[in-house]
Structure formats: structure tokens, C-alpha cells
Amino acid sequence: MSAATPLPQERRLVTAIPGPKSQELQARKLGAVAAGVGTTLPVYVSRANGGVLEDVDGNSLIDFGSGIAVTNVGNSAEAVVSKASEQLAAFTHTCFMVTPYEGYVAVAEQLNELTPGDHDKRTALFNSGAEAVENAVKIARAYTKRTAVVVFDHGYHGRTNLTMGLTAKNMPYKQGFGPFAPEIHRVPVAYPYRWLTGAENCAAEAAAQAIDIINKQIGAENVAAIIIEPIQGEGGFIEPAKGFMPAIVEYAKANGIVFVADEIQTGFCRTGQWFACDDEGIVPDLITTAKGIAGGLPLAAVTGRAEIMDAAHAGGLGGTYGGNPVACAAALGSIETMKELDLNAKAQRIGEVMLGRLRAIQEKYADSDRVRVGEVRGRGAMIAVELVKPGGKEPNPEATAAIAKACHAEGLVVLTAGTYGNVLRFLPPLVMPEHLLNEGLDIIEGAFATV
């Protein structure tokens, strides 16, 4: 689809969801694609633009998923399409490690400028978020000459062997796929809603516990890197209590440990700032990015302090497709769009609307004997509700799945998440018109009534 002929920004249902053509394609998928590749909603997309997805049956769905925080600038954004098309016509690949090209350098320059901190930086480009995290570990080990890596409860970092080991959640990411890479250690995270002594104690107590475990069970002198998502994605959009991350950063700095911010899901205006670290003034040693970087094309990066990034020997970093020229062109178009449309401001507005509407739903069902919203949380256009059973904080994954299913039937794409499977997560494109945003929230409110 040409960016010059955008789809009408409206929800339109002409068949049941999924429709007959999608069902035919799903039958073909089951016969051709490995069973381990699951599908949240088997609606087969033919076109997409802005805040809507059009399927092969002619239905137009509201998109509260953005391909899991990838199409921050919307699908088929004009600058992304035009720059990627121009590059596609020029050449598709040479391998930057063989004969380089300007696009890779230009993306690196942009990331060095945009990421937190004004220190001297370097960037290396890769294909996926997991690949970026894995290379961040390589770089940290090369720099520190240490081996241990510290990660956190509820964290998610990818599906490769190393990043499965870094990931906290077993099913579906780790079950049956071990053994995993060694020298990975997990410590508590400051999860305010579920902290046993209360949210007000969460930051200090969680930091103290994490640091105590590192000191006693690992030894700070053995730790190469501490890796954390500033807002945990798959874990349930958990925003660590204020003060927790600065305490961990201070500990890392005092002990020569590389602090790595995994901003793969939170980056590029998603939280209403260029990066979620900006909220508490965190300046990571290394930052990993992917997802929203290139408007839907596969690209990832590690950006960080020059002396750390340059620790790996020549030839030690790279990959055949890392920093593909078409993906680099798309990234430059995506970043241009973020700046021109001030997508940080748009994300903040989305957050204002969503938090207000979802908290009203929380209040409406506060005395329900069927389903309750334990917490509404998030920043910018990265918002979630955690569902619990009446009378306490017991997770309610059954209600979560039922509400998601009801939303899907009404033409709203929503995702679930959480270690306990009880979180509805919302990631609308940052260019979504406000009327569609409110219509999607109307559908969510209606879905609660069906549970």
C-alpha cells in the first residue's frame, strides 16, 4: 500500500472475527508453519496504516498492539516507506562488514545523539532485540573481563539460548528448551503492587535485597553486567518503584559493573520520552534498542560508552544482516517522523486518555464479585491493567483471556502479558487518532461487562 493512499481511520466489521478468508489462511498456516509459532489473533492482515489493520475479509480493526510496540510511527508511515523504497531500489544488501554504506553510520550517529547521556558513544547494529541483548553481554564481558550477568524477576530479554536464560518467565519461553547459558543470576525487582510490605517500602527494600544477593551469592567483582528493563514488558508492564533503578545504577558504578538498560520495548517515544530511562535521569552504560526503531523493519542496536563499546576486538561484533541498508533507511525515516510529529507529546496524550478511562473502569468494578482491576499502570502509550480475583490480589488469568477474546470479537487488537498471565497490555501506535483511541476504550469497557 502506498503511504499516499492511507486507510480510513475507522473500525469496520463486515464478517465475524476471524472471517472466512482468514480462517482459510489459518488452515493453511496449520499445515505449513511449525506448531511452536503461535498466533494471538488469527486475522490475516492485507493492509495497515495509522491506527488500523485491514484484514483479507475487509474488516478494519483498531490496533492496540503495534506489532508489540514496533509500529510506533504507525504502519506505512510516509517517511519510512519513501526512504526504504529509495534504498530498496538502490541496493538491498552488501554486508556492512564487507563493503559498508552511509545508512548504517547515519543510524549510529542518530542513536549516539538521542540515547541518554552526553558522553562519547558508539553503536553497533543487529537484527533483533534478543541479538542486541546478547551482544550487550558480549561487550560487557569483553570490557570487564568478568562473566556473571545479573537480571531481575519478571524480566524478559528474548528467545535465543542466552536470552532465554536471562528471561524470568518459563512458559512459553523456556519450557523444554534448556539447558541454558551459565553465569546468569536473578534478583528481586521493585514491583510496587505486589511488594509484601507495601509500595512505600518497595524501592529501598528491593534494592537492598538485590544488592545483598549479588554481594553474598555472586560477588560484585565477578559481575560483568546488570540488565534491566526500565519498564518490564512481558512481565506485565511493571514500572519499578521510584528510586530502585538509581540505587542499582549507583551500586553498579561503585563496583565497576556495566549497567545495561533494555529499552527494546520502551524506546523511541513509547513512554512519552525518547527512552524510559529519561524519567529518573538514568544514564546507562549500554542501552539496547529494537522494535520501534525502524517503523516495522527488523533492526536492533547496542549503544553505549565508547570505551566499553570499543572493548570488543575487530570482527567480534557483527552479523550478515546486521544493519541492513533498507532497515537503516526505514530507521532514519522513523526517527524523522518521531521528531516532526512530536510523538513524545502524542504518547503523553494517549497516556492521559487511557489512564483516565481505565481508572474509571477500575472504580466501576471495585465491588464486582466476578473480576476486579488490581492496578492500572504505565507511562505514555505503554499502559496495562492487572486483573485479580475479588477479595485480594490473586491473579485472574481466566478473566484476562476472556476480556481479550471479547475485544478481539469486536475488532480491537489487544495483547496480554504478565508472569501470571493476568495483565492486559495496550500499545497503540503513537499516531492513533483520539476518536479511535476512545472507541477502543469503549470496547474494553464493554468487554468487562461480559466477564
Short mmCIF file of N, CA and C in Angstrom, two decimals, residues 124-184:
data_model
loop_
_atom_site.label_atom_id
_atom_site.label_comp_id
_atom_site.label_asym_id
_atom_site.label_seq_id
_atom_site.Cartn_x
_atom_site.Cartn_y
_atom_site.Cartn_z
N ALA A 124 26.53 -0.33 17.62
CA ALA A 124 26.61 -1.47 16.70
C ALA A 124 25.18 -1.92 16.41
N LEU A 125 24.90 -2.27 15.15
CA LEU A 125 23.56 -2.63 14.71
C LEU A 125 23.42 -4.13 14.51
N PHE A 126 22.21 -4.62 14.83
CA PHE A 126 21.91 -6.05 14.73
C PHE A 126 20.50 -6.22 14.16
N ASN A 127 19.94 -7.42 14.29
CA ASN A 127 18.66 -7.72 13.65
C ASN A 127 17.47 -7.72 14.59
N SER A 128 17.66 -8.15 15.82
CA SER A 128 16.54 -8.34 16.74
C SER A 128 16.92 -7.91 18.14
N GLY A 129 15.90 -7.73 18.98
CA GLY A 129 16.15 -7.36 20.36
C GLY A 129 16.99 -8.37 21.10
N ALA A 130 16.68 -9.65 20.91
CA ALA A 130 17.46 -10.70 21.58
C ALA A 130 18.92 -10.64 21.16
N GLU A 131 19.15 -10.39 19.89
CA GLU A 131 20.53 -10.31 19.40
C GLU A 131 21.25 -9.11 20.01
N ALA A 132 20.52 -8.01 20.18
CA ALA A 132 21.13 -6.83 20.80
C ALA A 132 21.51 -7.12 22.25
N VAL A 133 20.62 -7.75 23.00
CA VAL A 133 20.92 -8.07 24.40
C VAL A 133 22.11 -9.02 24.48
N GLU A 134 22.12 -10.02 23.62
CA GLU A 134 23.22 -10.98 23.64
C GLU A 134 24.56 -10.28 23.36
N ASN A 135 24.55 -9.33 22.44
CA ASN A 135 25.79 -8.62 22.14
C ASN A 135 26.17 -7.64 23.25
N ALA A 136 25.18 -7.10 23.94
CA ALA A 136 25.50 -6.26 25.10
C ALA A 136 26.24 -7.06 26.16
N VAL A 137 25.84 -8.32 26.35
CA VAL A 137 26.55 -9.19 27.30
C VAL A 137 27.97 -9.44 26.82
N LYS A 138 28.14 -9.73 25.53
CA LYS A 138 29.48 -9.93 24.98
C LYS A 138 30.37 -8.72 25.22
N ILE A 139 29.83 -7.55 24.95
CA ILE A 139 30.60 -6.32 25.09
C ILE A 139 30.97 -6.08 26.55
N ALA A 140 30.02 -6.28 27.45
CA ALA A 140 30.28 -6.08 28.88
C ALA A 140 31.34 -7.04 29.38
N ARG A 141 31.28 -8.28 28.92
CA ARG A 141 32.29 -9.27 29.33
C ARG A 141 33.67 -8.91 28.78
N ALA A 142 33.70 -8.45 27.54
CA ALA A 142 34.99 -8.06 26.96
C ALA A 142 35.60 -6.89 27.72
N TYR A 143 34.75 -5.97 28.14
CA TYR A 143 35.25 -4.77 28.83
C TYR A 143 35.69 -5.06 30.26
N THR A 144 34.89 -5.83 30.99
CA THR A 144 35.17 -6.05 32.42
C THR A 144 36.09 -7.24 32.68
N LYS A 145 36.21 -8.15 31.72
CA LYS A 145 36.93 -9.42 31.90
C LYS A 145 36.27 -10.26 33.00
N ARG A 146 34.98 -10.06 33.18
CA ARG A 146 34.19 -10.84 34.13
C ARG A 146 33.14 -11.64 33.37
N THR A 147 32.43 -12.54 34.07
CA THR A 147 31.49 -13.42 33.36
C THR A 147 30.05 -13.35 33.84
N ALA A 148 29.81 -13.05 35.11
CA ALA A 148 28.46 -13.14 35.66
C ALA A 148 27.56 -12.03 35.13
N VAL A 149 26.28 -12.36 34.94
CA VAL A 149 25.27 -11.42 34.48
C VAL A 149 24.09 -11.46 35.46
N VAL A 150 23.64 -10.30 35.90
CA VAL A 150 22.53 -10.20 36.85
C VAL A 150 21.31 -9.65 36.12
N VAL A 151 20.18 -10.35 36.31
CA VAL A 151 18.90 -9.91 35.76
C VAL A 151 17.86 -9.95 36.87
N PHE A 152 16.59 -9.64 36.53
CA PHE A 152 15.59 -9.41 37.56
C PHE A 152 14.36 -10.28 37.38
N ASP A 153 13.68 -10.53 38.51
CA ASP A 153 12.39 -11.21 38.47
C ASP A 153 11.47 -10.50 37.50
N HIS A 154 10.67 -11.26 36.77
CA HIS A 154 9.67 -10.77 35.82
C HIS A 154 10.26 -10.21 34.54
N GLY A 155 11.58 -10.27 34.37
CA GLY A 155 12.21 -9.70 33.18
C GLY A 155 12.05 -10.58 31.96
N TYR A 156 12.05 -9.95 30.79
CA TYR A 156 12.04 -10.67 29.51
C TYR A 156 13.11 -10.05 28.62
N HIS A 157 13.95 -10.91 28.02
CA HIS A 157 15.05 -10.40 27.20
C HIS A 157 15.21 -11.12 25.86
N GLY A 158 14.40 -12.15 25.56
CA GLY A 158 14.50 -12.75 24.24
C GLY A 158 14.37 -14.25 24.24
N ARG A 159 14.57 -14.84 23.04
CA ARG A 159 14.32 -16.26 22.81
C ARG A 159 15.55 -17.05 22.37
N THR A 160 16.71 -16.41 22.25
CA THR A 160 17.93 -17.18 21.99
C THR A 160 18.31 -17.93 23.25
N ASN A 161 19.31 -18.82 23.17
CA ASN A 161 19.65 -19.59 24.35
C ASN A 161 20.07 -18.69 25.51
N LEU A 162 20.97 -17.75 25.25
CA LEU A 162 21.40 -16.86 26.32
C LEU A 162 20.25 -16.03 26.84
N THR A 163 19.46 -15.43 25.95
CA THR A 163 18.40 -14.53 26.41
C THR A 163 17.22 -15.29 27.01
N MET A 164 17.00 -16.55 26.64
CA MET A 164 16.04 -17.37 27.40
C MET A 164 16.50 -17.52 28.84
N GLY A 165 17.79 -17.73 29.02
CA GLY A 165 18.32 -17.82 30.36
C GLY A 165 18.15 -16.54 31.14
N LEU A 166 18.25 -15.41 30.47
CA LEU A 166 18.06 -14.11 31.11
C LEU A 166 16.60 -13.85 31.44
N THR A 167 15.70 -14.46 30.69
CA THR A 167 14.26 -14.24 30.85
C THR A 167 13.73 -15.01 32.06
N ALA A 168 12.81 -14.37 32.79
CA ALA A 168 12.31 -14.98 34.03
C ALA A 168 11.19 -15.99 33.77
N LYS A 169 10.31 -15.70 32.83
CA LYS A 169 9.09 -16.50 32.66
C LYS A 169 9.38 -17.81 31.94
N ASN A 170 8.94 -18.90 32.52
CA ASN A 170 9.21 -20.22 31.94
C ASN A 170 8.34 -20.50 30.72
N MET A 171 7.03 -20.47 30.90
CA MET A 171 6.10 -20.83 29.83
C MET A 171 5.54 -19.57 29.18
N PRO A 172 5.65 -19.45 27.86
CA PRO A 172 6.07 -20.44 26.89
C PRO A 172 7.53 -20.32 26.44
N TYR A 173 8.31 -19.46 27.07
CA TYR A 173 9.60 -19.06 26.50
C TYR A 173 10.74 -20.04 26.75
N LYS A 174 10.69 -20.77 27.86
CA LYS A 174 11.83 -21.59 28.25
C LYS A 174 11.52 -23.08 28.36
N GLN A 175 10.25 -23.40 28.55
CA GLN A 175 9.85 -24.77 28.83
C GLN A 175 10.38 -25.75 27.77
N GLY A 176 11.20 -26.70 28.21
CA GLY A 176 11.70 -27.75 27.34
C GLY A 176 12.87 -27.39 26.46
N PHE A 177 13.41 -26.17 26.62
CA PHE A 177 14.47 -25.71 25.72
C PHE A 177 15.85 -25.65 26.35
N GLY A 178 15.97 -26.04 27.62
CA GLY A 178 17.26 -25.98 28.29
C GLY A 178 18.18 -27.12 27.88
N PRO A 179 19.41 -27.16 28.41
CA PRO A 179 19.95 -26.26 29.43
C PRO A 179 20.32 -24.90 28.85
N PHE A 180 20.35 -23.90 29.74
CA PHE A 180 20.63 -22.54 29.32
C PHE A 180 22.05 -22.13 29.66
N ALA A 181 22.44 -20.99 29.12
CA ALA A 181 23.80 -20.49 29.33
C ALA A 181 24.06 -20.29 30.83
N PRO A 182 25.27 -20.55 31.28
CA PRO A 182 25.58 -20.41 32.70
C PRO A 182 25.89 -18.96 33.08
N GLU A 183 26.19 -18.77 34.35
CA GLU A 183 26.58 -17.46 34.92
C GLU A 183 25.51 -16.40 34.76
N ILE A 184 24.23 -16.82 34.92
CA ILE A 184 23.11 -15.89 34.94
C ILE A 184 22.48 -15.97 36.32
#
